[in-house]
C-alpha positions as a printed NumPy array, in Angstrom:
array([[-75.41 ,   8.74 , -48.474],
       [-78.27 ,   9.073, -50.644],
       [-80.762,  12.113, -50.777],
       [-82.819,  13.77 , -53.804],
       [-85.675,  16.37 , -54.131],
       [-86.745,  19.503, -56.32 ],
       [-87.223,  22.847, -56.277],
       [-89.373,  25.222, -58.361],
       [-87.146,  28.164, -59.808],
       [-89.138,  30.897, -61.076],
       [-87.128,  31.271, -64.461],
       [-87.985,  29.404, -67.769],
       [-85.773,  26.173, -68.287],
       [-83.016,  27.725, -70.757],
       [-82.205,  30.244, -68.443],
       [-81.426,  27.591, -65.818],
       [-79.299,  25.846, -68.033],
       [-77.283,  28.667, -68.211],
       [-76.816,  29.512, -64.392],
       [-76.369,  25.204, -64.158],
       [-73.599,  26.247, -66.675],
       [-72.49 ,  29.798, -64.952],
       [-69.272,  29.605, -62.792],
       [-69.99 ,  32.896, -61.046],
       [-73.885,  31.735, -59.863],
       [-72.599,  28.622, -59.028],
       [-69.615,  29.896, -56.582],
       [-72.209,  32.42 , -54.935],
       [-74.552,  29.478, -54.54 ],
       [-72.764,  26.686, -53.112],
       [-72.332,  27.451, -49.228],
       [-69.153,  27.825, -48.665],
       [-67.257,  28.347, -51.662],
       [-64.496,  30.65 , -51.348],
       [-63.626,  30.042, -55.114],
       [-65.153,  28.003, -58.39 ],
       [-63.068,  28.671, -61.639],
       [-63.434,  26.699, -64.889],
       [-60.724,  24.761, -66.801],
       [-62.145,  23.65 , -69.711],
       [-65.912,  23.829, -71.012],
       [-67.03 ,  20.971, -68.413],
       [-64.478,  20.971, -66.173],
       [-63.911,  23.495, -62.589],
       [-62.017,  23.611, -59.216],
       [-63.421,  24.731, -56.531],
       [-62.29 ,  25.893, -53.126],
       [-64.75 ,  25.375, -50.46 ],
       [-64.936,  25.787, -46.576],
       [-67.483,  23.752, -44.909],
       [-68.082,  23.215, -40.92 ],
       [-69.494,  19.46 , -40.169],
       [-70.473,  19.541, -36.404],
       [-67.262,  20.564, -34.89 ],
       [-64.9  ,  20.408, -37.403],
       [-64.172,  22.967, -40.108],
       [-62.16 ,  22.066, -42.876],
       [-61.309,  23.5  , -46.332],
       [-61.819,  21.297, -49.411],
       [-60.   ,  21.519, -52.588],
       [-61.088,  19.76 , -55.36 ],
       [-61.883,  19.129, -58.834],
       [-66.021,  19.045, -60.237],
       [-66.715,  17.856, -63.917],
       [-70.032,  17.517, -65.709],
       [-70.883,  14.768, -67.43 ],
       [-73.709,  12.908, -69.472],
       [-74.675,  16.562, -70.684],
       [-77.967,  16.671, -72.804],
       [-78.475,  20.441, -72.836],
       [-80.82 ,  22.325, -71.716],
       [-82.602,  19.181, -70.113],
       [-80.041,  17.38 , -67.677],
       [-76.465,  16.748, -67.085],
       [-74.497,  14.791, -63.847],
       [-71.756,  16.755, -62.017],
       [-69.105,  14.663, -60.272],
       [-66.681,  16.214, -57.881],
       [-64.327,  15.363, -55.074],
       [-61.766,  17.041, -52.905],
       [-59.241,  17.025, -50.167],
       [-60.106,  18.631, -47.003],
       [-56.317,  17.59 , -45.014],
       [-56.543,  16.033, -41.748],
       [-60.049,  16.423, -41.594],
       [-60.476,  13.898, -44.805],
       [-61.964,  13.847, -48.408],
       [-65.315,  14.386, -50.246],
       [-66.537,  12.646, -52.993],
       [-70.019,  11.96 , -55.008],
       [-71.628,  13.305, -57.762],
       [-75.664,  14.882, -58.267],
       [-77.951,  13.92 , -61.134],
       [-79.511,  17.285, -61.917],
       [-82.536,  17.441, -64.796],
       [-84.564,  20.273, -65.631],
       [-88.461,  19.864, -66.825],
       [-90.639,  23.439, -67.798],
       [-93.478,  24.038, -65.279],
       [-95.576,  26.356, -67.578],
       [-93.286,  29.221, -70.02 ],
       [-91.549,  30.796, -66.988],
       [-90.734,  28.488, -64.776],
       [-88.682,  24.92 , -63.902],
       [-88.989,  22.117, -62.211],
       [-85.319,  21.592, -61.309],
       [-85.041,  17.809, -59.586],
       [-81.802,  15.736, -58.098],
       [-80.244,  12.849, -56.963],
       [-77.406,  13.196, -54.881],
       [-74.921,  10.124, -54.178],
       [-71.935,  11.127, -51.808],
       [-69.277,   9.837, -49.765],
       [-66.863,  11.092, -47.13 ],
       [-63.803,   9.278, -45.448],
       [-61.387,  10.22 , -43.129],
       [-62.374,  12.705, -39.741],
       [-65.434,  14.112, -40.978],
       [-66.951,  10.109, -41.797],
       [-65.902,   9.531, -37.936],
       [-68.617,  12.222, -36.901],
       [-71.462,   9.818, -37.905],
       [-74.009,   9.085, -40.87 ],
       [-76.817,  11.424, -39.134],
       [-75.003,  14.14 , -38.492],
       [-73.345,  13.997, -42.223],
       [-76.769,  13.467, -43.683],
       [-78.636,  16.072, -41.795],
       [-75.37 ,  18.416, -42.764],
       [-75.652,  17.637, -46.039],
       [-79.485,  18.144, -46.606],
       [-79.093,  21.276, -45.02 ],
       [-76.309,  22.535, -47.737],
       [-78.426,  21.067, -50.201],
       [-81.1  ,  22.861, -49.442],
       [-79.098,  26.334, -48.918],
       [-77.567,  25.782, -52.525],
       [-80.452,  24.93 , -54.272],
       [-82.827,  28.075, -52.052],
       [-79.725,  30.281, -52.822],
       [-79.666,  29.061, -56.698],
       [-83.366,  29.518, -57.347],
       [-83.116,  33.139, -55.806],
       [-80.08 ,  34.127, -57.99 ],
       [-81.418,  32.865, -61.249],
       [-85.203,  34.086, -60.557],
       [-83.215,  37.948, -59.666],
       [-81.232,  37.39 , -63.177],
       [-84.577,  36.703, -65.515],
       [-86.536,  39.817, -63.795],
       [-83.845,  41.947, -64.125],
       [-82.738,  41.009, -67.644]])
């Protein structure tokens, strides 16, 4: 499964960087996550409870950015283990591009693959799932990053 898109964020591009970079915006961002912690300086695991049609599993896995060419793009790569009801993988090319002094143009590719139960369910229901977290994260994102530059 393939999907990509943008979304304004009302902060200038450095500031994104940072909350791309930010363990804490990212955990209250991603729909889900119970837990993000980082290991090294590109390098997290995450805990993360998703519910795909009727199954609900928890995924535990390991994300690590990649191809990092600060403050302008970078690739994050993940995959976990959600038990019986099978694994995630896939990875998002993520690039940032200024849209005037205080504000970005953050665009991505996302490439992702799932196996076990959860594949079972069927490609439009994982796709419309997944476009639907997508979108949460990256509404969610934009509204935690634009709250952090106005109140900074």
């Amino acid at each position: 499964m393939d999907m990509s898109g943008s979304e304004r964020i009302e902060a200038p591009v450095e500031a994104v960087w940072q909350a791309l970079n930010d363990p804490e915006i990212l955990r209250q961002a991603i729909p889900g996550c119970e837990s993000l912690d980082k290991t090294s300086d590109t390098g997290m695991t995450a805990k993360v409870v998703l519910k795909v049609g009727p199954i609900k599993a928890k995924f535990e896995g390991a994300v690590e950015l990649q191809n990092l060419n600060p403050p302008n793009s970078y690739t994050i790569a993940g995959e976990g283990k959600g038990g019986l009801a099978g694994f995630a993988k896939g990875g998002a090319d993520v690039s940032l591009a200024a849209d005037g002094p205080d504000a970005t143009i953050l665009s991505y590719t996302v490439k992702a693959e799932v196996g076990g139960k959860i594949a079972q369910l069927g490609s439009r229901l994982i796709d419309s799932t997944s476009k639907k977290l997508a979108g949460e994260f990256f509404a969610k994102f934009g509204q935690l990053v634009g709250n952090s530059v106005a109140t900074a």
